[in-house]
mmCIF file of C-alpha atoms in Angstrom:
data_model
loop_
_atom_site.group_PDB
_atom_site.id
_atom_site.type_symbol
_atom_site.label_atom_id
_atom_site.label_comp_id
_atom_site.label_asym_id
_atom_site.label_seq_id
_atom_site.Cartn_x
_atom_site.Cartn_y
_atom_site.Cartn_z
ATOM 1 C CA UNK A 1 -3.230 4.496 38.059
ATOM 2 C CA UNK A 2 0.547 2.828 38.088
ATOM 3 C CA UNK A 3 3.786 4.701 35.844
ATOM 4 C CA UNK A 4 5.904 3.610 33.677
ATOM 5 C CA UNK A 5 10.016 4.670 35.314
ATOM 6 C CA UNK A 6 11.422 4.394 31.678
ATOM 7 C CA UNK A 7 11.775 6.376 28.225
ATOM 8 C CA UNK A 8 11.010 3.023 26.882
ATOM 9 C CA UNK A 9 7.760 2.409 25.118
ATOM 10 C CA UNK A 10 5.821 -0.606 25.748
ATOM 11 C CA UNK A 11 3.092 -1.161 23.051
ATOM 12 C CA UNK A 12 -0.449 -2.344 23.757
ATOM 13 C CA UNK A 13 -0.954 -5.770 22.473
ATOM 14 C CA UNK A 14 -1.794 -5.241 19.872
ATOM 15 C CA UNK A 15 -3.796 -7.665 16.181
ATOM 16 C CA UNK A 16 -2.054 -5.511 13.171
ATOM 17 C CA UNK A 17 1.689 -8.120 13.380
ATOM 18 C CA UNK A 18 -0.956 -11.378 12.619
ATOM 19 C CA UNK A 19 -3.170 -9.273 10.301
ATOM 20 C CA UNK A 20 -0.293 -8.926 8.254
ATOM 21 C CA UNK A 21 1.586 -11.584 8.410
ATOM 22 C CA UNK A 22 -1.767 -13.691 7.470
ATOM 23 C CA UNK A 23 -1.620 -11.519 4.101
ATOM 24 C CA UNK A 24 2.156 -12.356 2.852
ATOM 25 C CA UNK A 25 -0.079 -15.146 3.307
ATOM 26 C CA UNK A 26 -3.705 -14.052 1.796
ATOM 27 C CA UNK A 27 -1.236 -12.676 -1.549
ATOM 28 C CA UNK A 28 1.242 -15.074 -1.996
ATOM 29 C CA UNK A 29 -0.980 -17.928 -2.551
ATOM 30 C CA UNK A 30 -2.814 -15.704 -4.233
ATOM 31 C CA UNK A 31 -0.597 -15.111 -7.065
ATOM 32 C CA UNK A 32 -0.140 -18.526 -6.973
ATOM 33 C CA UNK A 33 -4.079 -19.063 -7.163
ATOM 34 C CA UNK A 34 -3.991 -16.702 -10.315
ATOM 35 C CA UNK A 35 -0.621 -17.999 -12.369
ATOM 36 C CA UNK A 36 -1.950 -21.684 -13.136
ATOM 37 C CA UNK A 37 -5.593 -21.634 -11.130
ATOM 38 C CA UNK A 38 -6.669 -18.706 -13.311
ATOM 39 C CA UNK A 39 -8.673 -17.208 -9.703
ATOM 40 C CA UNK A 40 -8.066 -13.318 -8.174
ATOM 41 C CA UNK A 41 -9.948 -14.773 -5.118
ATOM 42 C CA UNK A 42 -7.229 -15.015 -2.908
ATOM 43 C CA UNK A 43 -4.997 -12.449 -4.711
ATOM 44 C CA UNK A 44 -7.465 -9.449 -3.477
ATOM 45 C CA UNK A 45 -7.896 -10.203 -0.451
ATOM 46 C CA UNK A 46 -4.381 -10.482 0.573
ATOM 47 C CA UNK A 47 -4.277 -7.325 -0.693
ATOM 48 C CA UNK A 48 -7.052 -5.391 0.436
ATOM 49 C CA UNK A 49 -5.838 -7.445 4.314
ATOM 50 C CA UNK A 50 -2.363 -6.370 3.360
ATOM 51 C CA UNK A 51 -4.153 -3.099 3.148
ATOM 52 C CA UNK A 52 -5.776 -2.754 5.953
ATOM 53 C CA UNK A 53 -3.075 -3.838 8.079
ATOM 54 C CA UNK A 54 -0.860 -0.812 6.796
ATOM 55 C CA UNK A 55 -3.935 1.501 7.756
ATOM 56 C CA UNK A 56 -4.517 0.824 10.868
ATOM 57 C CA UNK A 57 -0.495 -0.305 12.236
ATOM 58 C CA UNK A 58 0.833 3.111 10.738
ATOM 59 C CA UNK A 59 -2.205 4.871 12.556
ATOM 60 C CA UNK A 60 -1.354 3.509 15.429
ATOM 61 C CA UNK A 61 2.316 4.763 14.996
ATOM 62 C CA UNK A 62 0.700 7.712 14.956
ATOM 63 C CA UNK A 63 -2.040 7.719 17.850
ATOM 64 C CA UNK A 64 1.099 6.379 20.430
ATOM 65 C CA UNK A 65 3.930 8.730 18.591
ATOM 66 C CA UNK A 66 1.612 12.505 18.384
ATOM 67 C CA UNK A 67 -1.480 12.047 20.139
ATOM 68 C CA UNK A 68 0.625 9.948 23.548
ATOM 69 C CA UNK A 69 3.841 11.199 23.102
ATOM 70 C CA UNK A 70 5.556 7.543 23.115
ATOM 71 C CA UNK A 71 8.404 8.631 21.312
ATOM 72 C CA UNK A 72 10.967 10.109 23.900
ATOM 73 C CA UNK A 73 14.510 10.841 22.151
ATOM 74 C CA UNK A 74 15.624 7.191 22.934
ATOM 75 C CA UNK A 75 12.492 5.843 21.169
ATOM 76 C CA UNK A 76 13.600 8.125 17.825
ATOM 77 C CA UNK A 77 16.504 6.628 18.285
ATOM 78 C CA UNK A 78 15.474 3.162 18.143
ATOM 79 C CA UNK A 79 13.116 3.957 15.267
ATOM 80 C CA UNK A 80 15.816 5.505 13.587
ATOM 81 C CA UNK A 81 18.193 2.698 13.006
ATOM 82 C CA UNK A 82 14.787 -0.267 12.425
ATOM 83 C CA UNK A 83 14.402 2.566 9.241
ATOM 84 C CA UNK A 84 18.273 2.423 8.673
ATOM 85 C CA UNK A 85 18.547 -1.417 7.806
ATOM 86 C CA UNK A 86 14.990 -1.463 6.933
ATOM 87 C CA UNK A 87 17.150 0.420 3.680
ATOM 88 C CA UNK A 88 19.614 -1.398 4.171
ATOM 89 C CA UNK A 89 17.920 -4.355 3.591
ATOM 90 C CA UNK A 90 16.267 -2.790 -0.006
ATOM 91 C CA UNK A 91 20.127 -2.079 -0.900
ATOM 92 C CA UNK A 92 20.767 -5.939 -0.199
ATOM 93 C CA UNK A 93 16.708 -6.682 -2.359
ATOM 94 C CA UNK A 94 18.230 -4.211 -5.134
ATOM 95 C CA UNK A 95 22.208 -5.429 -5.038
ATOM 96 C CA UNK A 96 21.527 -8.672 -6.626
ATOM 97 C CA UNK A 97 19.312 -7.130 -9.514
ATOM 98 C CA UNK A 98 22.225 -5.402 -9.800
ATOM 99 C CA UNK A 99 23.849 -8.634 -9.652
ATOM 100 C CA UNK A 100 21.993 -10.587 -12.275
ATOM 101 C CA UNK A 101 22.517 -7.427 -14.568
ATOM 102 C CA UNK A 102 26.355 -7.641 -14.269
ATOM 103 C CA UNK A 103 26.336 -10.858 -14.962
ATOM 104 C CA UNK A 104 24.878 -11.630 -18.364
ATOM 105 C CA UNK A 105 25.461 -8.100 -19.285
ATOM 106 C CA UNK A 106 29.517 -8.175 -18.707
ATOM 107 C CA UNK A 107 29.699 -11.309 -20.649
ATOM 108 C CA UNK A 108 27.603 -11.984 -23.181
ATOM 109 C CA UNK A 109 27.089 -15.332 -24.138
ATOM 110 C CA UNK A 110 26.765 -16.652 -28.013
ATOM 111 C CA UNK A 111 23.473 -17.507 -27.935
ATOM 112 C CA UNK A 112 22.969 -13.342 -27.465
ATOM 113 C CA UNK A 113 25.454 -13.260 -29.891
ATOM 114 C CA UNK A 114 28.348 -12.086 -27.826
ATOM 115 C CA UNK A 115 27.193 -8.442 -27.253
ATOM 116 C CA UNK A 116 25.096 -5.985 -25.519
ATOM 117 C CA UNK A 117 22.873 -5.684 -26.129
ATOM 118 C CA UNK A 118 22.199 -8.141 -27.049
ATOM 119 C CA UNK A 119 21.821 -8.414 -30.967
ATOM 120 C CA UNK A 120 18.200 -7.406 -32.417
ATOM 121 C CA UNK A 121 17.684 -5.595 -29.471
ATOM 122 C CA UNK A 122 17.290 -1.957 -29.506
ATOM 123 C CA UNK A 123 17.840 -0.425 -26.600
ATOM 124 C CA UNK A 124 15.664 3.088 -25.589
ATOM 125 C CA UNK A 125 17.659 6.176 -25.989
ATOM 126 C CA UNK A 126 19.885 7.374 -22.618
ATOM 127 C CA UNK A 127 20.575 11.309 -23.736
ATOM 128 C CA UNK A 128 16.135 11.355 -24.797
ATOM 129 C CA UNK A 129 12.969 10.140 -21.396
ATOM 130 C CA UNK A 130 16.225 8.295 -19.388
ATOM 131 C CA UNK A 131 18.311 11.339 -18.699
ATOM 132 C CA UNK A 132 14.164 13.898 -18.517
ATOM 133 C CA UNK A 133 14.151 11.064 -15.639
ATOM 134 C CA UNK A 134 17.683 11.677 -13.988
ATOM 135 C CA UNK A 135 16.719 15.312 -13.530
ATOM 136 C CA UNK A 136 12.920 14.270 -12.007
ATOM 137 C CA UNK A 137 14.766 13.031 -9.581
ATOM 138 C CA UNK A 138 17.446 14.984 -8.785
ATOM 139 C CA UNK A 139 15.454 17.901 -8.967
ATOM 140 C CA UNK A 140 12.313 16.328 -5.837
ATOM 141 C CA UNK A 141 15.464 15.732 -3.980
ATOM 142 C CA UNK A 142 16.894 19.172 -3.967
ATOM 143 C CA UNK A 143 13.223 19.608 -3.348
ATOM 144 C CA UNK A 144 12.552 17.354 -0.570
ATOM 145 C CA UNK A 145 15.405 18.950 0.885
ATOM 146 C CA UNK A 146 13.691 22.367 0.983
ATOM 147 C CA UNK A 147 10.666 21.290 2.348
ATOM 148 C CA UNK A 148 13.157 18.873 4.953
ATOM 149 C CA UNK A 149 14.513 23.516 5.864
ATOM 150 C CA UNK A 150 11.564 25.304 6.402
ATOM 151 C CA UNK A 151 9.808 22.619 8.635
ATOM 152 C CA UNK A 152 13.639 23.390 11.206
ATOM 153 C CA UNK A 153 12.906 26.816 10.647
ATOM 154 C CA UNK A 154 8.559 26.536 11.393
ATOM 155 C CA UNK A 155 7.966 28.167 7.992
ATOM 156 C CA UNK A 156 4.480 26.022 7.420
ATOM 157 C CA UNK A 157 3.651 26.934 3.584
ATOM 158 C CA UNK A 158 7.058 27.111 2.355
ATOM 159 C CA UNK A 159 6.510 22.867 4.133
ATOM 160 C CA UNK A 160 4.216 22.494 2.696
ATOM 161 C CA UNK A 161 4.613 23.828 -0.248
ATOM 162 C CA UNK A 162 8.599 22.132 -1.625
ATOM 163 C CA UNK A 163 6.838 18.965 -0.205
ATOM 164 C CA UNK A 164 3.847 19.159 -2.777
ATOM 165 C CA UNK A 165 6.685 19.827 -5.770
ATOM 166 C CA UNK A 166 8.318 16.921 -4.320
ATOM 167 C CA UNK A 167 5.387 14.812 -4.501
ATOM 168 C CA UNK A 168 3.968 15.979 -7.958
ATOM 169 C CA UNK A 169 7.950 15.161 -8.722
ATOM 170 C CA UNK A 170 7.041 12.080 -8.115
ATOM 171 C CA UNK A 171 3.969 11.174 -9.720
ATOM 172 C CA UNK A 172 5.652 12.812 -12.807
ATOM 173 C CA UNK A 173 8.106 10.163 -12.838
ATOM 174 C CA UNK A 174 6.233 7.894 -11.809
ATOM 175 C CA UNK A 175 3.979 8.273 -15.618
ATOM 176 C CA UNK A 176 6.972 9.134 -17.433
ATOM 177 C CA UNK A 177 9.062 5.803 -16.800
ATOM 178 C CA UNK A 178 4.537 4.377 -17.225
ATOM 179 C CA UNK A 179 4.963 5.872 -21.094
ATOM 180 C CA UNK A 180 8.311 4.954 -21.428
ATOM 181 C CA UNK A 181 7.666 0.951 -20.601
ATOM 182 C CA UNK A 182 4.938 1.292 -23.453
ATOM 183 C CA UNK A 183 7.955 2.699 -25.373
ATOM 184 C CA UNK A 184 9.892 -0.137 -26.054
ATOM 185 C CA UNK A 185 11.435 -2.018 -28.740
ATOM 186 C CA UNK A 186 10.798 -5.058 -26.643
ATOM 187 C CA UNK A 187 9.112 -6.658 -23.792
ATOM 188 C CA UNK A 188 10.147 -8.782 -20.671
ATOM 189 C CA UNK A 189 10.599 -12.492 -22.661
ATOM 190 C CA UNK A 190 13.283 -10.336 -24.684
ATOM 191 C CA UNK A 191 16.062 -12.428 -23.691
ATOM 192 C CA UNK A 192 18.038 -11.514 -20.795
ATOM 193 C CA UNK A 193 18.344 -7.909 -20.769
ATOM 194 C CA UNK A 194 15.065 -7.152 -21.191
ATOM 195 C CA UNK A 195 14.304 -9.359 -17.741
ATOM 196 C CA UNK A 196 17.405 -7.487 -15.497
ATOM 197 C CA UNK A 197 15.690 -4.652 -17.742
ATOM 198 C CA UNK A 198 12.376 -4.969 -16.166
ATOM 199 C CA UNK A 199 12.880 -6.867 -12.756
ATOM 200 C CA UNK A 200 15.436 -3.711 -12.005
ATOM 201 C CA UNK A 201 12.931 -0.867 -13.383
ATOM 202 C CA UNK A 202 9.821 -2.001 -12.456
ATOM 203 C CA UNK A 203 10.726 -3.106 -9.001
ATOM 204 C CA UNK A 204 12.508 0.216 -8.844
ATOM 205 C CA UNK A 205 9.144 3.040 -9.859
ATOM 206 C CA UNK A 206 7.542 0.350 -7.535
ATOM 207 C CA UNK A 207 9.512 1.608 -4.472
ATOM 208 C CA UNK A 208 8.738 5.428 -5.785
ATOM 209 C CA UNK A 209 5.235 4.867 -5.849
ATOM 210 C CA UNK A 210 5.860 3.944 -2.199
ATOM 211 C CA UNK A 211 8.286 6.429 -1.074
ATOM 212 C CA UNK A 212 5.454 8.731 -3.252
ATOM 213 C CA UNK A 213 2.618 7.761 -0.984
ATOM 214 C CA UNK A 214 4.490 7.939 2.123
ATOM 215 C CA UNK A 215 5.687 11.864 1.477
ATOM 216 C CA UNK A 216 1.887 12.541 0.656
ATOM 217 C CA UNK A 217 1.263 10.969 3.918
ATOM 218 C CA UNK A 218 3.644 13.232 5.572
ATOM 219 C CA UNK A 219 1.776 16.002 3.351
ATOM 220 C CA UNK A 220 -1.252 15.831 5.715
ATOM 221 C CA UNK A 221 0.197 14.976 8.335
ATOM 222 C CA UNK A 222 1.514 17.819 8.034
ATOM 223 C CA UNK A 223 -1.571 20.598 7.008
ATOM 224 C CA UNK A 224 -3.181 18.426 9.998
ATOM 225 C CA UNK A 225 -0.307 20.048 12.830
ATOM 226 C CA UNK A 226 1.632 16.649 13.417
ATOM 227 C CA UNK A 227 4.635 17.029 13.315
ATOM 228 C CA UNK A 228 6.967 19.669 15.226
ATOM 229 C CA UNK A 229 10.362 21.712 14.453
ATOM 230 C CA UNK A 230 12.735 19.572 16.091
ATOM 231 C CA UNK A 231 10.307 16.963 16.112
ATOM 232 C CA UNK A 232 9.392 14.995 12.808
ATOM 233 C CA UNK A 233 10.992 12.231 13.100
ATOM 234 C CA UNK A 234 7.220 10.490 10.174
ATOM 235 C CA UNK A 235 8.837 13.226 7.154
ATOM 236 C CA UNK A 236 12.415 12.138 7.869
ATOM 237 C CA UNK A 237 12.179 8.417 8.083
ATOM 238 C CA UNK A 238 10.826 10.025 4.209
ATOM 239 C CA UNK A 239 13.350 11.826 3.061
ATOM 240 C CA UNK A 240 15.448 9.254 3.152
ATOM 241 C CA UNK A 241 13.564 6.758 1.821
ATOM 242 C CA UNK A 242 12.786 9.491 -0.846
ATOM 243 C CA UNK A 243 16.723 9.827 -1.325
ATOM 244 C CA UNK A 244 17.362 6.250 -1.183
ATOM 245 C CA UNK A 245 14.780 5.847 -3.985
ATOM 246 C CA UNK A 246 17.056 8.471 -6.007
ATOM 247 C CA UNK A 247 20.285 6.663 -5.595
ATOM 248 C CA UNK A 248 19.063 3.436 -7.068
ATOM 249 C CA UNK A 249 17.383 5.108 -9.998
ATOM 250 C CA UNK A 250 21.640 7.397 -10.733
ATOM 251 C CA UNK A 251 22.472 3.752 -10.245
ATOM 252 C CA UNK A 252 20.235 2.108 -12.944
ATOM 253 C CA UNK A 253 20.743 5.139 -15.179
ATOM 254 C CA UNK A 254 24.235 4.692 -15.760
ATOM 255 C CA UNK A 255 24.072 0.397 -15.497
ATOM 256 C CA UNK A 256 21.732 -0.194 -17.863
ATOM 257 C CA UNK A 257 20.730 2.644 -19.720
ATOM 258 C CA UNK A 258 23.857 4.297 -20.878
ATOM 259 C CA UNK A 259 26.606 1.851 -20.087
ATOM 260 C CA UNK A 260 24.251 -1.297 -21.622
ATOM 261 C CA UNK A 261 23.308 0.505 -24.462
ATOM 262 C CA UNK B 1 10.496 55.200 -12.787
ATOM 263 C CA UNK B 2 7.432 54.814 -10.903
ATOM 264 C CA UNK B 3 6.645 52.178 -8.363
ATOM 265 C CA UNK B 4 3.741 51.066 -7.258
ATOM 266 C CA UNK B 5 2.813 48.556 -3.737
ATOM 267 C CA UNK B 6 2.420 44.834 -5.682
ATOM 268 C CA UNK B 7 -0.800 43.988 -2.402
ATOM 269 C CA UNK B 8 0.767 40.129 -3.394
ATOM 270 C CA UNK B 9 4.317 39.994 -2.608
ATOM 271 C CA UNK B 10 4.229 42.668 -0.416
ATOM 272 C CA UNK B 11 7.253 45.374 -2.001
ATOM 273 C CA UNK B 12 7.611 48.645 -4.273
ATOM 274 C CA UNK B 13 7.303 47.338 -7.645
ATOM 275 C CA UNK B 14 7.238 49.178 -10.490
ATOM 276 C CA UNK B 15 4.306 50.211 -12.424
ATOM 277 C CA UNK B 16 3.922 52.617 -16.304
ATOM 278 C CA UNK B 17 3.599 56.372 -15.156
ATOM 279 C CA UNK B 18 0.354 55.847 -16.502
ATOM 280 C CA UNK B 19 -0.662 54.256 -12.801
ATOM 281 C CA UNK B 20 -0.181 57.621 -11.116
ATOM 282 C CA UNK B 21 -3.532 58.409 -12.403
ATOM 283 C CA UNK B 22 -5.151 56.107 -10.513
ATOM 284 C CA UNK B 23 -3.000 56.058 -7.223
ATOM 285 C CA UNK B 24 -3.599 53.057 -5.259
ATOM 286 C CA UNK B 25 -5.582 53.803 -2.597
ATOM 287 C CA UNK B 26 -7.943 55.372 -4.499
ATOM 288 C CA UNK B 27 -8.672 51.038 -5.236
ATOM 289 C CA UNK B 28 -10.109 49.261 -3.406
ATOM 290 C CA UNK B 29 -8.385 46.822 -5.682
ATOM 291 C CA UNK B 30 -4.395 46.939 -4.566
ATOM 292 C CA UNK B 31 -5.352 46.941 -0.150
ATOM 293 C CA UNK B 32 -1.665 49.047 0.868
ATOM 294 C CA UNK B 33 -1.934 48.563 4.583
ATOM 295 C CA UNK B 34 -0.233 45.519 6.037
ATOM 296 C CA UNK B 35 -1.638 42.652 7.003
ATOM 297 C CA UNK B 36 -2.424 41.220 10.463
ATOM 298 C CA UNK B 37 1.685 40.175 11.024
ATOM 299 C CA UNK B 38 1.942 36.364 10.287
ATOM 300 C CA UNK B 39 4.468 35.264 12.339
ATOM 301 C CA UNK B 40 6.118 31.821 11.342
ATOM 302 C CA UNK B 41 3.459 29.998 10.655
ATOM 303 C CA UNK B 42 3.947 27.911 14.929
ATOM 304 C CA UNK B 43 4.252 24.261 14.245
ATOM 305 C CA UNK B 44 5.396 23.913 17.623
ATOM 306 C CA UNK B 45 2.680 22.152 19.899
ATOM 307 C CA UNK B 46 1.670 25.196 21.418
ATOM 308 C CA UNK B 47 -1.975 26.083 22.133
ATOM 309 C CA UNK B 48 -1.635 29.658 23.732
ATOM 310 C CA UNK B 49 -0.859 30.121 20.134
ATOM 311 C CA UNK B 50 -2.806 32.474 18.241
ATOM 312 C CA UNK B 51 -4.876 29.459 15.845
ATOM 313 C CA UNK B 52 -3.662 30.985 11.561
ATOM 314 C CA UNK B 53 -6.979 28.930 9.991
ATOM 315 C CA UNK B 54 -4.682 27.390 7.108
ATOM 316 C CA UNK B 55 -6.116 24.078 6.535
ATOM 317 C CA UNK B 56 -7.814 23.858 9.369
ATOM 318 C CA UNK B 57 -7.292 24.102 13.095
ATOM 319 C CA UNK B 58 -4.612 22.481 15.638
ATOM 320 C CA UNK B 59 -5.962 19.482 16.762
ATOM 321 C CA UNK B 60 -2.985 17.650 18.296
ATOM 322 C CA UNK B 61 -2.890 19.096 21.589
ATOM 323 C CA UNK B 62 -6.936 17.726 22.160
ATOM 324 C CA UNK B 63 -6.045 14.621 19.881
ATOM 325 C CA UNK B 64 -3.259 14.786 22.812
ATOM 326 C CA UNK B 65 -6.117 14.880 25.595
ATOM 327 C CA UNK B 66 -8.131 12.451 24.881
ATOM 328 C CA UNK B 67 -6.604 9.336 23.680
ATOM 329 C CA UNK B 68 -4.443 9.466 27.081
ATOM 330 C CA UNK B 69 -4.159 5.789 28.412
ATOM 331 C CA UNK B 70 -7.630 4.146 29.144
ATOM 332 C CA UNK B 71 -6.836 0.669 29.575
ATOM 333 C CA UNK B 72 -7.988 0.832 25.659
ATOM 334 C CA UNK B 73 -5.609 -0.755 23.533
ATOM 335 C CA UNK B 74 -4.211 2.127 21.532
ATOM 336 C CA UNK B 75 -5.906 0.181 17.764
ATOM 337 C CA UNK B 76 -9.515 0.631 19.264
ATOM 338 C CA UNK B 77 -9.779 4.243 21.754
ATOM 339 C CA UNK B 78 -11.634 6.027 18.944
ATOM 340 C CA UNK B 79 -14.275 3.679 19.887
ATOM 341 C CA UNK B 80 -16.620 2.105 17.350
ATOM 342 C CA UNK B 81 -15.453 2.811 14.156
ATOM 343 C CA UNK B 82 -11.495 1.226 15.763
ATOM 344 C CA UNK B 83 -13.882 -2.161 16.198
ATOM 345 C CA UNK B 84 -15.909 -1.662 12.830
ATOM 346 C CA UNK B 85 -12.237 -1.479 10.953
ATOM 347 C CA UNK B 86 -10.679 -4.423 13.491
ATOM 348 C CA UNK B 87 -13.434 -6.728 13.057
ATOM 349 C CA UNK B 88 -13.666 -5.706 9.209
ATOM 350 C CA UNK B 89 -9.526 -7.073 8.969
ATOM 351 C CA UNK B 90 -9.378 -9.869 11.156
ATOM 352 C CA UNK B 91 -12.736 -11.033 9.680
ATOM 353 C CA UNK B 92 -11.532 -11.036 5.512
ATOM 354 C CA UNK B 93 -7.883 -12.639 6.902
ATOM 355 C CA UNK B 94 -9.427 -15.600 9.022
ATOM 356 C CA UNK B 95 -11.644 -16.087 6.427
ATOM 357 C CA UNK B 96 -9.109 -15.198 3.589
ATOM 358 C CA UNK B 97 -6.899 -17.904 4.553
ATOM 359 C CA UNK B 98 -9.267 -21.035 5.864
ATOM 360 C CA UNK B 99 -9.812 -20.261 2.202
ATOM 361 C CA UNK B 100 -6.769 -19.837 1.803
ATOM 362 C CA UNK B 101 -5.959 -24.206 3.296
ATOM 363 C CA UNK B 102 -8.459 -24.531 1.224
ATOM 364 C CA UNK B 103 -8.379 -23.171 -2.618
ATOM 365 C CA UNK B 104 -4.716 -25.328 -1.179
ATOM 366 C CA UNK B 105 -5.287 -28.629 -0.688
ATOM 367 C CA UNK B 106 -7.536 -29.154 -3.776
ATOM 368 C CA UNK B 107 -4.668 -27.195 -5.322
ATOM 369 C CA UNK B 108 -2.382 -30.143 -4.161
ATOM 370 C CA UNK B 109 -4.510 -32.923 -5.377
ATOM 371 C CA UNK B 110 -3.832 -34.882 -7.915
ATOM 372 C CA UNK B 111 -5.715 -34.234 -11.476
ATOM 373 C CA UNK B 112 -6.576 -37.578 -12.784
ATOM 374 C CA UNK B 113 -5.342 -37.079 -16.310
#
């Protein structure tokens, strides 16, 4: 049996990049079929194959790392670079929405009444639920740090407790935000205010859901003893993502909810 | 100040004088014995360490032995369940792609008004 003479990871051939790319095709054309031809079939197929791909791809990564030991320090370094670069790309994604918001709000056109918020738009009070949301996410940043320190110290029970608190705070944020969406007196089609508000906060909400899901997976992995006190990159990646989501919210709160009201 | 032993926190806690009339040692409810010492539960993968039954045993060492490389690609290592999931995913993906191409072809046909 040949053994490799280097510490890098030569991955087994995998079908998931193909199914992932094709599922992206199905999702995008599915959206077209839904918008223009009132048919949900393709979109549902796309979402299903996307979910199946993600599940199996990440399941395989866990098998390769935790069970086969391929995640040597140098491989882990590469994974860290990868996660950082991905988060940077997400920062740019949100930068676009913030650009759109500032473009429209710094010089409001006559059609809006020359003011921001535009005439007729009654924004949400930033000192009510949005402020609560801010405290919820900040608290979740504290609890996830507690979870990390517990993990580093080998304190299994506390790590699970702190991580579950973090997840519950994330869910609480999502529920609060959903109820706020019902409370707004404006919709996405109410001028550029509505567009920028719902696009920015909507994508943020989606990222909170993604982050909460990632944390939940970390929770189950911790239950199953996958993490050790000095090797738990999956958890670190989830924590970085979660902090990113928190920071985006802070920018959203200050710019759109507070300054923009 | 009267004290009782709290079985929950394993420390002395304040109590009322009336508790002196029902000493803890006589009541089976609160255990005054120290619980077995729980070392910071090993999150390290040490198969020789004591197994602490917190939502099941640590199955990682056994899985590490199971997943050793033997020519079978990682996505099929578990055998049947892996194969079924792979086949379902591939079937839905390829079938969906064909459906997509047909749908796009039909959508690109001009509609005669």
